[in-house]
XYZ file of C-alpha atoms in Angstrom:
143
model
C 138.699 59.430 24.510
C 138.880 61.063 27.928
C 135.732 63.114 27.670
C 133.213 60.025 27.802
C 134.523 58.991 31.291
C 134.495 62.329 32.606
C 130.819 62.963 31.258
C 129.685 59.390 32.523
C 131.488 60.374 35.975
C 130.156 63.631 36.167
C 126.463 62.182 35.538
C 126.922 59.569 38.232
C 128.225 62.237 40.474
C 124.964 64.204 39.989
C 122.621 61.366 40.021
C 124.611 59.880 43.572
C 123.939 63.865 45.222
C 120.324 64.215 44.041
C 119.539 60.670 45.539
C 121.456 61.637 49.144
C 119.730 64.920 49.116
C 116.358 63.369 48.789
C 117.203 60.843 51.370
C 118.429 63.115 53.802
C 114.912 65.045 53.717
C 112.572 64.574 56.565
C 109.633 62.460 55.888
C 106.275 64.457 56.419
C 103.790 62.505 58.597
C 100.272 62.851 58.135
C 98.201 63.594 60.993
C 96.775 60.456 62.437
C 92.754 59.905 62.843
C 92.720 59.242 66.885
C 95.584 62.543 66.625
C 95.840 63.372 70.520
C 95.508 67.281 71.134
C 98.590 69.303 71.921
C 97.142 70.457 75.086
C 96.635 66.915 76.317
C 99.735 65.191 74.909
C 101.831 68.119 76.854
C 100.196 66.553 80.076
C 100.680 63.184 78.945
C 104.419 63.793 78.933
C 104.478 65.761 81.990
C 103.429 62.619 84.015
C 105.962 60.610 81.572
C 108.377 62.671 82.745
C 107.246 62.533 86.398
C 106.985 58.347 85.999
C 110.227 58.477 84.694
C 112.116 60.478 87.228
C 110.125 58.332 90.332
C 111.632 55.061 88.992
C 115.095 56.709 88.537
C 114.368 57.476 92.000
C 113.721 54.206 93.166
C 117.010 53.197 92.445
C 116.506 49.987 91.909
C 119.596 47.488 90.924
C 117.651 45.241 88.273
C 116.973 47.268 85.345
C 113.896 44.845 84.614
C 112.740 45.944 88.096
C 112.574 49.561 86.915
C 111.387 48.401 83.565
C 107.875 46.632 85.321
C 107.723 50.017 87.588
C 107.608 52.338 84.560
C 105.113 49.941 81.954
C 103.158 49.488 85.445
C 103.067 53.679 85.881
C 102.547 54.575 82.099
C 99.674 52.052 81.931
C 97.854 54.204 84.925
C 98.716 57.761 82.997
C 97.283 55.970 79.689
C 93.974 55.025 81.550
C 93.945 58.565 83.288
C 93.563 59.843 79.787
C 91.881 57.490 78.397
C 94.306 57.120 75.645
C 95.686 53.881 74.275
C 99.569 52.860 73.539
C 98.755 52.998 69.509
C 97.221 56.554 69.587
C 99.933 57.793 72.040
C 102.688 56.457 69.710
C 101.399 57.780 66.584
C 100.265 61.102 68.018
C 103.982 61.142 69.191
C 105.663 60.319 66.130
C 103.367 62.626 64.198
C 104.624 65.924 66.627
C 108.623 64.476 66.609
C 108.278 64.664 62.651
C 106.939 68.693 63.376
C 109.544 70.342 65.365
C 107.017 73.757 65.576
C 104.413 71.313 67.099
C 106.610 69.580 69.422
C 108.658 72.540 70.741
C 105.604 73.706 71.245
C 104.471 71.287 73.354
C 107.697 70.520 75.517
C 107.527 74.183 76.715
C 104.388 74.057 77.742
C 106.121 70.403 79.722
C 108.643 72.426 80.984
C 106.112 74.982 82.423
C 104.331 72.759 84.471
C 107.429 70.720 85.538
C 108.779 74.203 86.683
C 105.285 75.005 88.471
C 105.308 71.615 90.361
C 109.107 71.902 91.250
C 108.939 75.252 93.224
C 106.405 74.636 95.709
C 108.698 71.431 97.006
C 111.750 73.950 96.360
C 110.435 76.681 98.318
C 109.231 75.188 101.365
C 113.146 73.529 102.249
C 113.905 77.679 102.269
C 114.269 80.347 104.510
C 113.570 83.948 103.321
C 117.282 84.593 102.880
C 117.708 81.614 100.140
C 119.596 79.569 102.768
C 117.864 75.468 102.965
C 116.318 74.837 106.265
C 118.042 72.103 107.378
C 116.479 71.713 111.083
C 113.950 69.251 111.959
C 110.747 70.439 113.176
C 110.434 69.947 116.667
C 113.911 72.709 116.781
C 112.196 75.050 114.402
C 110.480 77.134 117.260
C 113.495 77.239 120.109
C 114.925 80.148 120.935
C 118.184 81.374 119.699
């Protein structure tokens, strides 16, 4: 009598791991038709990025405030590339869902983040790696 529990148990056991291992599979997303290149989504998100960290910036108190700013500033990136909200979204989900693809593209992000960071960097510095912390007009006195 105890064997046709056990086998029914067993059987919902398997049925209940094969159904979570399926689920916890990642979807595959097919490429989209208006797909935008890697190349040009990797600037796209650079000036994301760059949108993002001026309205942090800003500082502002109302978080709708910073909200407006940053629709206001992705609409002007979206015209620059003459890319639409639906494209940019699918093209985005598309890479997320390929993590080859979209490490790919956030290191060549990083890159140019890095390459626009150090000229700003380096011109607050001395040539020993000490900040220049004098205003201009006492730059050229005599020490």
């Amino acid at each position: 009598m105890n064997a046709r529990p056990c086998f029914l148990f067993r059987q919902w056991g398997l049925f209940l791991l094969i159904t979570l291992m399926m689920a916890c599979q990642n979807p595959t997303v097919e490429a989209p038709k208006n797909l935008i290149p890697e190349d040009q989504m990797a600037r796209i998100l650079t000036e994301i990025h760059l949108a993002e960290a001026r309205v942090t910036k800003l500082n502002r108190m109302a978080q709708d405030s910073n909200t407006l700013i940053y629709k206001h500033l992705e609409k002007k990136i979206f015209r620059k590339f003459q890319v639409d909200t639906t494209a940019y979204s699918k093209s985005y989900s598309y890479y997320a869902s390929n993590p080859e693809q979209f490490a790919a593209i956030y290191k060549q992000v990083t890159a140019e983040l890095e390459k626009r960071k150090k000229p700003a960097d380096s011109s607050r510095t001395t040539d020993s790696g000490r900040t220049n912390r004098l205003p201009a007009r006492l730059k050229n006195l005599k020490k």
